[in-house]
């Protein structure tokens, strides 16, 4: 599968959907082993109905199923509506073969995973005991908060303006499933 974040492009451009050069590259270079694509947030620059209408058309041009992670630029009533129509919620899971995929929305409680997301995550993992690989997607790199060993990781903010509950609430869930392999991917 393919993963791409911040696909609206540069802060200085003015396109309303996915960055055209990126979209062209993806359309022209998909290979047979690529079964789907995950966009890890900031799909649009400004989350308006017009922007999401453009994204909907653009996604139809890509010959792969697509899955979205809510980014801070995507979070608005229009973005929430688009996610609800596409995925049933702004956080969700899906399974491909024996691999489990979970998309968190850290915008519901800026930088934190809400209790309803955490409950769904635990339930999903418990209900899919045959999934040894669990791919977990966020937009922001919420695991860098409060950990000196991650200070070298660059993201869009010098430091995030929030405190994260990753180490207190999410990481213990990973630890409670020692036979699973968790892969964390963020797109900011």
Short mmCIF file of C-alpha atoms in Angstrom, two decimals:
data_model
loop_
_atom_site.label_atom_id
_atom_site.label_comp_id
_atom_site.label_asym_id
_atom_site.label_seq_id
_atom_site.Cartn_x
_atom_site.Cartn_y
_atom_site.Cartn_z
CA UNK A 1 0.00 0.00 0.00
CA UNK A 2 0.97 3.64 -0.43
CA UNK A 3 0.94 6.32 2.26
CA UNK A 4 1.05 10.09 1.69
CA UNK A 5 0.60 13.02 4.03
CA UNK A 6 0.01 16.72 3.60
CA UNK A 7 -1.10 16.14 0.02
CA UNK A 8 -2.55 19.58 -0.55
CA UNK A 9 1.05 20.64 -1.13
CA UNK A 10 2.81 23.80 -0.05
CA UNK A 11 1.25 26.40 2.23
CA UNK A 12 2.11 28.90 -0.51
CA UNK A 13 0.12 27.29 -3.37
CA UNK A 14 -3.55 27.96 -4.01
CA UNK A 15 -4.99 24.64 -5.26
CA UNK A 16 -8.20 23.62 -3.48
CA UNK A 17 -7.78 19.85 -3.49
CA UNK A 18 -4.88 17.44 -3.76
CA UNK A 19 -1.69 19.03 -5.11
CA UNK A 20 -1.91 18.51 -8.92
CA UNK A 21 1.73 17.41 -9.42
CA UNK A 22 1.38 14.83 -6.65
CA UNK A 23 -1.92 13.58 -8.07
CA UNK A 24 -0.38 13.20 -11.52
CA UNK A 25 2.60 11.31 -10.11
CA UNK A 26 0.37 8.90 -8.19
CA UNK A 27 -1.91 8.28 -11.19
CA UNK A 28 1.03 7.60 -13.50
CA UNK A 29 3.24 5.53 -11.21
CA UNK A 30 0.94 3.13 -9.41
CA UNK A 31 2.29 -0.37 -9.69
CA UNK A 32 0.46 -3.67 -9.51
CA UNK A 33 1.50 -4.43 -5.94
CA UNK A 34 -0.08 -1.17 -4.71
CA UNK A 35 -3.54 -2.23 -3.55
CA UNK A 36 -4.71 0.99 -1.84
CA UNK A 37 -3.53 4.41 -0.69
CA UNK A 38 -3.82 6.08 2.71
CA UNK A 39 -3.73 9.85 2.97
CA UNK A 40 -2.52 10.79 6.46
CA UNK A 41 -4.17 14.17 6.81
CA UNK A 42 -4.07 17.69 5.46
CA UNK A 43 -5.69 16.53 2.27
CA UNK A 44 -7.10 20.02 1.68
CA UNK A 45 -5.70 23.45 2.48
CA UNK A 46 -9.08 24.90 3.47
CA UNK A 47 -11.78 22.46 4.48
CA UNK A 48 -14.76 23.70 2.46
CA UNK A 49 -17.48 21.89 0.55
CA UNK A 50 -15.85 23.08 -2.67
CA UNK A 51 -12.45 21.64 -1.69
CA UNK A 52 -13.94 18.28 -0.70
CA UNK A 53 -15.92 18.15 -3.94
CA UNK A 54 -12.65 18.57 -5.83
CA UNK A 55 -10.99 15.85 -3.71
CA UNK A 56 -13.90 13.50 -4.37
CA UNK A 57 -13.38 13.95 -8.13
CA UNK A 58 -9.61 13.59 -7.79
CA UNK A 59 -9.90 10.34 -5.80
CA UNK A 60 -11.99 8.89 -8.65
CA UNK A 61 -9.03 9.52 -10.97
CA UNK A 62 -6.78 7.26 -8.87
CA UNK A 63 -7.18 3.60 -9.73
CA UNK A 64 -6.82 2.53 -6.09
CA UNK A 65 -9.19 2.49 -3.13
CA UNK A 66 -8.32 5.33 -0.77
CA UNK A 67 -8.52 5.81 2.97
CA UNK A 68 -8.21 9.13 4.78
CA UNK A 69 -6.88 10.32 8.13
CA UNK A 70 -8.27 13.61 9.47
CA UNK A 71 -5.66 16.39 9.57
CA UNK A 72 -5.94 19.79 11.19
CA UNK A 73 -6.54 21.44 7.79
CA UNK A 74 -9.32 18.92 7.07
CA UNK A 75 -11.21 19.44 10.34
CA UNK A 76 -14.39 21.42 9.73
CA UNK A 77 -18.08 20.60 9.31
CA UNK A 78 -17.42 19.99 5.58
CA UNK A 79 -14.47 17.71 6.31
CA UNK A 80 -16.36 15.80 8.97
CA UNK A 81 -19.26 15.31 6.56
CA UNK A 82 -16.90 14.03 3.85
CA UNK A 83 -15.26 11.55 6.24
CA UNK A 84 -18.63 10.39 7.56
CA UNK A 85 -19.85 9.70 4.04
CA UNK A 86 -16.63 7.95 2.98
CA UNK A 87 -15.74 6.03 6.16
CA UNK A 88 -18.74 6.28 8.50
CA UNK A 89 -16.80 8.42 10.99
CA UNK A 90 -13.66 10.56 11.32
CA UNK A 91 -11.93 7.61 13.02
CA UNK A 92 -12.37 4.04 11.88
CA UNK A 93 -10.72 0.73 11.11
CA UNK A 94 -10.51 -1.66 8.19
CA UNK A 95 -8.88 -4.95 7.48
CA UNK A 96 -6.94 -6.06 4.42
CA UNK A 97 -5.97 -9.71 4.31
CA UNK A 98 -4.82 -10.37 7.87
CA UNK A 99 -3.58 -6.84 8.47
CA UNK A 100 -5.58 -4.42 10.59
CA UNK A 101 -5.60 -0.67 9.94
CA UNK A 102 -6.85 1.99 12.35
CA UNK A 103 -7.21 5.71 11.66
CA UNK A 104 -7.33 8.02 14.68
CA UNK A 105 -8.60 11.61 14.65
CA UNK A 106 -6.52 13.74 17.03
CA UNK A 107 -8.51 16.87 16.17
CA UNK A 108 -11.54 15.90 18.25
CA UNK A 109 -9.56 16.75 21.39
CA UNK A 110 -6.52 18.56 20.00
CA UNK A 111 -3.58 16.22 20.34
CA UNK A 112 -5.41 13.58 22.34
CA UNK A 113 -7.20 10.39 21.52
CA UNK A 114 -10.75 10.60 22.86
CA UNK A 115 -12.22 7.86 25.03
CA UNK A 116 -14.63 6.73 22.29
CA UNK A 117 -11.70 6.29 19.87
CA UNK A 118 -9.68 4.42 22.48
CA UNK A 119 -12.63 2.12 23.22
CA UNK A 120 -13.17 1.40 19.53
CA UNK A 121 -9.45 0.73 19.08
CA UNK A 122 -9.39 -1.80 21.93
CA UNK A 123 -12.59 -3.45 20.70
CA UNK A 124 -11.25 -3.65 17.15
CA UNK A 125 -7.99 -5.27 18.25
CA UNK A 126 -9.84 -7.76 20.43
CA UNK A 127 -12.27 -8.64 17.63
CA UNK A 128 -9.46 -9.32 15.14
CA UNK A 129 -7.20 -11.71 16.99
CA UNK A 130 -5.95 -13.11 13.65
CA UNK A 131 -4.33 -9.75 12.79
CA UNK A 132 -0.71 -9.77 13.91
CA UNK A 133 0.18 -6.57 12.06
CA UNK A 134 -1.69 -3.47 13.18
CA UNK A 135 -1.06 -0.25 11.26
CA UNK A 136 -2.04 2.82 13.27
CA UNK A 137 -2.44 6.19 11.56
CA UNK A 138 -2.48 9.70 13.03
CA UNK A 139 -2.00 13.05 11.40
CA UNK A 140 0.12 14.62 14.13
CA UNK A 141 3.17 12.90 15.61
CA UNK A 142 1.54 12.69 19.03
CA UNK A 143 4.14 10.26 20.42
CA UNK A 144 6.86 12.94 20.28
CA UNK A 145 5.28 14.89 23.13
CA UNK A 146 7.15 14.61 26.42
CA UNK A 147 9.86 12.24 25.19
CA UNK A 148 13.40 13.56 24.88
CA UNK A 149 14.43 10.73 22.57
CA UNK A 150 12.01 12.04 19.93
CA UNK A 151 13.04 15.71 20.02
CA UNK A 152 15.05 15.28 16.81
CA UNK A 153 11.92 14.43 14.78
CA UNK A 154 10.85 17.42 12.71
CA UNK A 155 7.22 18.31 12.08
CA UNK A 156 5.30 21.44 11.09
CA UNK A 157 5.45 23.02 14.55
CA UNK A 158 8.65 23.60 16.52
CA UNK A 159 6.71 21.97 19.33
CA UNK A 160 3.08 20.95 19.21
CA UNK A 161 0.82 23.34 21.13
CA UNK A 162 -0.88 20.47 22.99
CA UNK A 163 -0.20 17.75 25.50
CA UNK A 164 -0.84 14.27 24.19
CA UNK A 165 -2.28 11.24 25.96
CA UNK A 166 -0.33 8.85 23.74
CA UNK A 167 2.04 7.56 26.43
CA UNK A 168 -0.61 7.33 29.15
CA UNK A 169 -3.54 5.90 27.17
CA UNK A 170 -2.48 4.54 23.77
CA UNK A 171 0.94 3.01 24.38
CA UNK A 172 -0.34 0.78 27.22
CA UNK A 173 -2.84 -0.72 24.77
CA UNK A 174 0.05 -1.69 22.49
CA UNK A 175 1.87 -3.22 25.44
CA UNK A 176 -1.17 -5.28 26.39
CA UNK A 177 -0.90 -7.16 23.07
CA UNK A 178 2.72 -8.38 23.14
CA UNK A 179 2.29 -10.80 20.22
CA UNK A 180 1.06 -8.06 17.87
CA UNK A 181 3.27 -5.84 15.75
CA UNK A 182 2.15 -2.20 15.79
CA UNK A 183 3.31 0.21 13.11
CA UNK A 184 2.68 3.92 13.76
CA UNK A 185 2.46 6.27 10.81
CA UNK A 186 1.81 10.02 10.86
CA UNK A 187 1.55 12.56 8.08
CA UNK A 188 2.30 15.98 9.53
#
